[in-house]
Coordinates of C-alpha atoms and ligand atoms in Angstrom, one line a residue:
X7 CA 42.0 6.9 -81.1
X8 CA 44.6 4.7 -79.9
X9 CA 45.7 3.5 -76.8
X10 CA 48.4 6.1 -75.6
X11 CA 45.7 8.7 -76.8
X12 CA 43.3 7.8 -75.2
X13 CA 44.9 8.2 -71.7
X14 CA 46.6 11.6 -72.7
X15 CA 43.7 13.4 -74.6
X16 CA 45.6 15.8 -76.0
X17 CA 48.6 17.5 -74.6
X18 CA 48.7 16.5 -71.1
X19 CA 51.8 17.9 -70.6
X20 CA 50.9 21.1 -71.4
X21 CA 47.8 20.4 -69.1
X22 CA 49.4 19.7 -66.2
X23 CA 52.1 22.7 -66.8
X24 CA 49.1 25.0 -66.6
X25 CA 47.5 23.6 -63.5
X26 CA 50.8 23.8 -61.6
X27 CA 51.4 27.2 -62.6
X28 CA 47.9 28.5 -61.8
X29 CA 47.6 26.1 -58.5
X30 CA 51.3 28.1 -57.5
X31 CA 53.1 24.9 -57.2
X32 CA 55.8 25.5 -59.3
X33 CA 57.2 28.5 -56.9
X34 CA 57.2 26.0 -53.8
X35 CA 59.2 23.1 -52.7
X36 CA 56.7 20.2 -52.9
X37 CA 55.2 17.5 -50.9
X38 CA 54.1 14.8 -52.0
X39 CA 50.4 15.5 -51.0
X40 CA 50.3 18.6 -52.6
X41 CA 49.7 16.6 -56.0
X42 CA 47.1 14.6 -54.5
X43 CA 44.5 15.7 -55.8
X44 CA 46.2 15.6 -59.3
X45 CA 47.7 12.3 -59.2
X46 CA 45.6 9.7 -57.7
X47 CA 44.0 8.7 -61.2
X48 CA 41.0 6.2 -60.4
X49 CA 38.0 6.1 -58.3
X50 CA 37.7 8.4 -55.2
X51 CA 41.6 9.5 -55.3
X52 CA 43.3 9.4 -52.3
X53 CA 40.9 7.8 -49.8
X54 CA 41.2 4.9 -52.2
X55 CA 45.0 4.5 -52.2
X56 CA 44.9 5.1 -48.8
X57 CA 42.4 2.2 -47.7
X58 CA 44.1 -0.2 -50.1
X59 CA 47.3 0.9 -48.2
X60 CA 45.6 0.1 -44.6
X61 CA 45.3 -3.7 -46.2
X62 CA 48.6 -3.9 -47.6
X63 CA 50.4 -2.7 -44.7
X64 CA 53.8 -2.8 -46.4
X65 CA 57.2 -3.8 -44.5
X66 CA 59.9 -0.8 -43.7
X67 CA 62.6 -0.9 -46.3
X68 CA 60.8 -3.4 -48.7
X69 CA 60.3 -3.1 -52.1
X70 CA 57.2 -2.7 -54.1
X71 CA 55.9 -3.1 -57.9
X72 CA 52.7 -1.2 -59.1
X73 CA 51.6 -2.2 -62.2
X74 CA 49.9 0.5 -63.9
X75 CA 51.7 2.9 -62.1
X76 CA 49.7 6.3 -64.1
X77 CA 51.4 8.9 -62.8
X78 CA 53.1 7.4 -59.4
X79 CA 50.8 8.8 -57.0
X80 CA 50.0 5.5 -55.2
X81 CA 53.5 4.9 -55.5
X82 CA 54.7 7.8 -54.4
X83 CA 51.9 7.2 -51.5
X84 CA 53.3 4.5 -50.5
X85 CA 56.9 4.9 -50.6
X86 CA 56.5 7.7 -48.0
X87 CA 53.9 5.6 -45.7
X88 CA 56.1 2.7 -45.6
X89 CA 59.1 4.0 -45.8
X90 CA 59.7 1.2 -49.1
X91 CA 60.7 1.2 -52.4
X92 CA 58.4 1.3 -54.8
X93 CA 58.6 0.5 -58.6
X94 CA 55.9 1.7 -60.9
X95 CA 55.3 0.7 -64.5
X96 CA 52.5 1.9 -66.7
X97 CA 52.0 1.7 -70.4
X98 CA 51.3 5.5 -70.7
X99 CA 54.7 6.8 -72.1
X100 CA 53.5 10.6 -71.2
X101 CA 52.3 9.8 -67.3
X102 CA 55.9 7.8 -66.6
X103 CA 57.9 11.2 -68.0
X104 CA 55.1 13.6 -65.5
X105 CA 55.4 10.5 -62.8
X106 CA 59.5 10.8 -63.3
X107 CA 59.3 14.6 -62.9
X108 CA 56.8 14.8 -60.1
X109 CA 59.2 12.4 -58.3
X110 CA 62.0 15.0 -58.7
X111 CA 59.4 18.0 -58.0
X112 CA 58.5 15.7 -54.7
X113 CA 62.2 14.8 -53.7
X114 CA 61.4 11.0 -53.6
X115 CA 63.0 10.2 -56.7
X116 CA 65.4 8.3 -54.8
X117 CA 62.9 5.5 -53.7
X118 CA 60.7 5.4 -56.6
X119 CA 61.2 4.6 -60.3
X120 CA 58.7 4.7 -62.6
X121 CA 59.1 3.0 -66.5
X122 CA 57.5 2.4 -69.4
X123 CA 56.2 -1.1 -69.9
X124 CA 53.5 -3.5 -70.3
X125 CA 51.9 -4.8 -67.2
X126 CA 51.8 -8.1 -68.9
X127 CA 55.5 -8.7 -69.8
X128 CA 57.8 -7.5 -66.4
X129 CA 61.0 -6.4 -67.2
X130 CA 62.0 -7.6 -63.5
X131 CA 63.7 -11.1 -62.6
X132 CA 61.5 -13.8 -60.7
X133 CA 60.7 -13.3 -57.0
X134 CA 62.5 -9.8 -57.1
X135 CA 59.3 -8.2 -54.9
X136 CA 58.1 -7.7 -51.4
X137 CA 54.9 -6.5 -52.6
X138 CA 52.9 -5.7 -55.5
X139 CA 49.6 -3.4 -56.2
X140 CA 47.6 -2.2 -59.2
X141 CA 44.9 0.1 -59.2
X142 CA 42.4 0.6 -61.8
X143 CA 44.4 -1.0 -64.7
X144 CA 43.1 -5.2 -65.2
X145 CA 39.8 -3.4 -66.9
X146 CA 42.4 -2.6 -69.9
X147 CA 43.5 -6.4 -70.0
X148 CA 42.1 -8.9 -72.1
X149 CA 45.1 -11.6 -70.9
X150 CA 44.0 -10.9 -67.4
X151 CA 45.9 -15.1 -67.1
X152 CA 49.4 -13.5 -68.8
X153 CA 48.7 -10.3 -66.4
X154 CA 48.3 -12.2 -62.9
X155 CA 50.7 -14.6 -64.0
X156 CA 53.3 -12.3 -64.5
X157 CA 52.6 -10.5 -61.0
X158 CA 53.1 -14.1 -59.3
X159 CA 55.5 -14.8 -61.1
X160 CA 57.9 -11.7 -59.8
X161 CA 56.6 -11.9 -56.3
X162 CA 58.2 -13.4 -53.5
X163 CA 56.5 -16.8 -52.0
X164 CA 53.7 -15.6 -49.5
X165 CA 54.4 -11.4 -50.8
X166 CA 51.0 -9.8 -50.7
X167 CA 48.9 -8.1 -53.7
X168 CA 46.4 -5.8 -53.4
X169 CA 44.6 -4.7 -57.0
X170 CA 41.3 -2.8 -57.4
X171 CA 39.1 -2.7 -60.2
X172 CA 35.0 -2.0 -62.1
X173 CA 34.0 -5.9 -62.2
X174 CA 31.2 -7.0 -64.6
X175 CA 27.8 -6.5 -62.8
X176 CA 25.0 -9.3 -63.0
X177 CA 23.2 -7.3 -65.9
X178 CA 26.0 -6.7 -67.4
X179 CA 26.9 -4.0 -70.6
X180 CA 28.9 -1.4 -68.9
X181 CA 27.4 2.3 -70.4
X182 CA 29.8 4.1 -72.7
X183 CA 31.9 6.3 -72.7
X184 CA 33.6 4.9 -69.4
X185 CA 36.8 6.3 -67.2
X186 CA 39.0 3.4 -68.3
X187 CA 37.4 3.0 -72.0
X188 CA 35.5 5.0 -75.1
X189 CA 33.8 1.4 -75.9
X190 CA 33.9 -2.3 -76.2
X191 CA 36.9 -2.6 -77.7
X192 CA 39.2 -1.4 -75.0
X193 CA 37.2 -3.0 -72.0
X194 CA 37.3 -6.1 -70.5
X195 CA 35.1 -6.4 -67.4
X196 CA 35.0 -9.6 -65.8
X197 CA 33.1 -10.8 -62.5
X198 CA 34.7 -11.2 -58.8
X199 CA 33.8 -14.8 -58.8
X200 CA 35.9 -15.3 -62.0
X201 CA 38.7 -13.0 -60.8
X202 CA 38.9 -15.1 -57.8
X203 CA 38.9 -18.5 -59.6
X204 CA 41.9 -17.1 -61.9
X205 CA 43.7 -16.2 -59.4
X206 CA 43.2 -19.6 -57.2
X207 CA 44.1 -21.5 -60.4
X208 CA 47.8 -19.6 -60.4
X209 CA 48.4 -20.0 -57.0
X210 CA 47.4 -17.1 -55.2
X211 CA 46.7 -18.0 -51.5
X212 CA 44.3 -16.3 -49.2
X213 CA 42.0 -14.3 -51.5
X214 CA 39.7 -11.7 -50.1
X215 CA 37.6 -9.8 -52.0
X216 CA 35.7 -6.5 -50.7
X217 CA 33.3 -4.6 -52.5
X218 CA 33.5 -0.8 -53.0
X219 CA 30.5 -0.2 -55.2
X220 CA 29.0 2.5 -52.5
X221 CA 31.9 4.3 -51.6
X222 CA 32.5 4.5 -55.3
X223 CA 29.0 6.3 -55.5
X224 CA 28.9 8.5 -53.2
X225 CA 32.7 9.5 -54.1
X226 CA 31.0 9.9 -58.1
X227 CA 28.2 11.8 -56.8
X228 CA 30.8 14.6 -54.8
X229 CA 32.8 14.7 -57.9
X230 CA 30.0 15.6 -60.0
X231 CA 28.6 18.0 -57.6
X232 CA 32.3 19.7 -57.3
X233 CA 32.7 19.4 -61.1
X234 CA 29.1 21.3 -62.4
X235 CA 29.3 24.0 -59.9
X236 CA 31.6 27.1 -59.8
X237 CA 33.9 25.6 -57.7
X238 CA 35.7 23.6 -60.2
X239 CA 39.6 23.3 -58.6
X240 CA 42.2 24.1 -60.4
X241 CA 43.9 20.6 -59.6
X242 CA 41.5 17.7 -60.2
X243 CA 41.1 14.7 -62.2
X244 CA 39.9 16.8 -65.3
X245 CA 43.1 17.9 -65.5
X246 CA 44.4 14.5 -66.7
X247 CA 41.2 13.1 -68.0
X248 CA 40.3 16.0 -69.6
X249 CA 37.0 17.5 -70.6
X250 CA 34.7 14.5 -71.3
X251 CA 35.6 13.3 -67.4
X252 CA 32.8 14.2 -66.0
X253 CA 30.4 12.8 -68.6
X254 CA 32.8 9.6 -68.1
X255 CA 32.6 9.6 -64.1
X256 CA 28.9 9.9 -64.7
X257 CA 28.6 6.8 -66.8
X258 CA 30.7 4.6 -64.4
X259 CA 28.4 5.9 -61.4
X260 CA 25.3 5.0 -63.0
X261 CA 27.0 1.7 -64.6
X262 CA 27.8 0.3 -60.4
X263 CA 23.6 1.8 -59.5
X264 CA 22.2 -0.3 -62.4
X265 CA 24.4 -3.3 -61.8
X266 CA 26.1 -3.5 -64.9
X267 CA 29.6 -2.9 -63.1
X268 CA 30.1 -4.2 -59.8
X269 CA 33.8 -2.9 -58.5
X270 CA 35.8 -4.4 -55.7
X271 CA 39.2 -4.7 -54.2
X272 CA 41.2 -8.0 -54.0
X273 CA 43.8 -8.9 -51.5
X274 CA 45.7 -11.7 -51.8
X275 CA 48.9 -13.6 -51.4
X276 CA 51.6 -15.2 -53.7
Ligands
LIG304 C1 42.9 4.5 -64.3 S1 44.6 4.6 -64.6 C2 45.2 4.2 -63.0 C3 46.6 4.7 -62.8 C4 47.2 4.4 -61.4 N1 47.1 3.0 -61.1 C5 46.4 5.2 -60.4 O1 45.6 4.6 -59.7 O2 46.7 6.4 -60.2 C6 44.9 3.1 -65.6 C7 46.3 3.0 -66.0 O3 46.6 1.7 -66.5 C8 47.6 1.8 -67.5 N2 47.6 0.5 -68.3 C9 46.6 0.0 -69.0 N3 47.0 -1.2 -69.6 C10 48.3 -1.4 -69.2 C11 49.2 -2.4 -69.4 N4 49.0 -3.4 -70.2 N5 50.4 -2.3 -68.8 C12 50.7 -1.2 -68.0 N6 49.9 -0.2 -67.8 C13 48.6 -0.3 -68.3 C14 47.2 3.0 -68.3 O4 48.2 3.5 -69.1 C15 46.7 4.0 -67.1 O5 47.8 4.7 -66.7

């Protein structure tokens, strides 16, 4: 399985037609937080973005990257809060053409533009942003140096990033199959104290580092409850992440109780 199928299972497309059509969204004008639950792809959905979002606190009118953008939800999130401009670019050729059209389906196309790209090589000139965030994505990144240099690199001096991700526990060996990867070969977990010395080293100022191990758990555990009873919803995580999400969420949960992952959030400046 390669990378693009891995995040697309399948015909996602066709996936998130059917769930549109059967959630009757495609017979409404659309809000943004009708696709919630649909678009927030990462640990505890849009609680998550919205916390980050408390942190980042973004300036009226500024403008934003989000590297490993998925779908735009957190970009779209944060356009609207903020009233900003928000960039996204994800990897994922099949979430930026859903992102672009939810943006039309949403009517916020105008302040956010999503494209295809690798998070480690920023088609955008030096200094360019206000802001940057990334959710979910560094796990994917074995050049976490090339990565966070490149977000310093087209930040503004003293711009603020936010990023969240599954850290590497003390014990260690993560238990496959994962959200973010089917094995080793697409995982690259490092600790806090690491991610913090990285970033210090490229001249990120100001680092905090907050630890979201039990909200994650307890947001797993409601997930898993929703997901094996009848009440499955017709818009959901599943609908992106397909059948073996569940199994996947279950993994991660257990991974953060055993200590093998430990996740967090990092805020910091440029
Ligand atoms: C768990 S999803 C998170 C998506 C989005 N940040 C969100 O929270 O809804 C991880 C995303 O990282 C993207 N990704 C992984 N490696 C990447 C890279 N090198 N450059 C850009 N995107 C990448 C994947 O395509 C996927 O969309």
């Amino acid at each position: 399985m390669n990378f693009e199928e891995f995040w697309t299972r399948g015909d996602v497309h066709e996936r998130v037609k059917i769930a549109l059509k059967e959630a009757n969204l495609l017979e409404k004008k659309l809000e943004i937080e009708d696709l919630f639950p649909l678009d927030q792809y990462h640990a505890r959905g849009i609680a998550a973005t919205i916390e980050l979002a408390d942190k980042l606190n973004f300036s009226k009118n500024s403008t934003i990257i989000d590297i490993g953008c998925g779908l735009g939800g957190p970009a779209r999130y944060f356009s609207k809060r903020f009233n900003c401009n928000v960039y996204g670019i994800d990897i994922t050729e099949a979430f930026i053409e859903i992102g672009n059209y939810f943006n039309k389906l949403t009517h916020i196309d105008h302040q956010v533009t999503l494209l295809k790209g690798d998070g480690e090589y920023l088609p955008y000139q030096t200094e360019f942003f206000d802001g940057a965030v990334s959710q979910h994505v560094t796990m994917n990144i074995e050049n976490r140096e090339q990565f966070f240099n490149e977000a310093f690199r087209v930040l503004k001096k003293g711009a603020i990033f936010g990023f969240s991700e599954h850290g590497l526990g003390t014990k260690g060996s993560p238990i496959f199959p994962l959200p973010w990867a089917d094995n080793e070969d697409m995982s690259f977990l490092k600790t806090p104290e690491y991610t913090k010395s990285l970033l210090k080293k490229i001249g990120f100022k100001n680092i905090k580092i907050i630890s979201t191990g039990e909200k994650y758990i307890s947001g797993y555990n409601s997930l898993l409850k929703k997901g094996q009873s009848n009440e499955k919803p017709t818009l959901g995580i599943h609908v992106i992440g397909g059948d073996s999400m569940l199994e996947r969420s279950k993994n991660s949960m257990q991974s953060i109780i055993e200590n093998r992952t430990y996740p967090f959030e990092i805020i910091c400046n440029r």
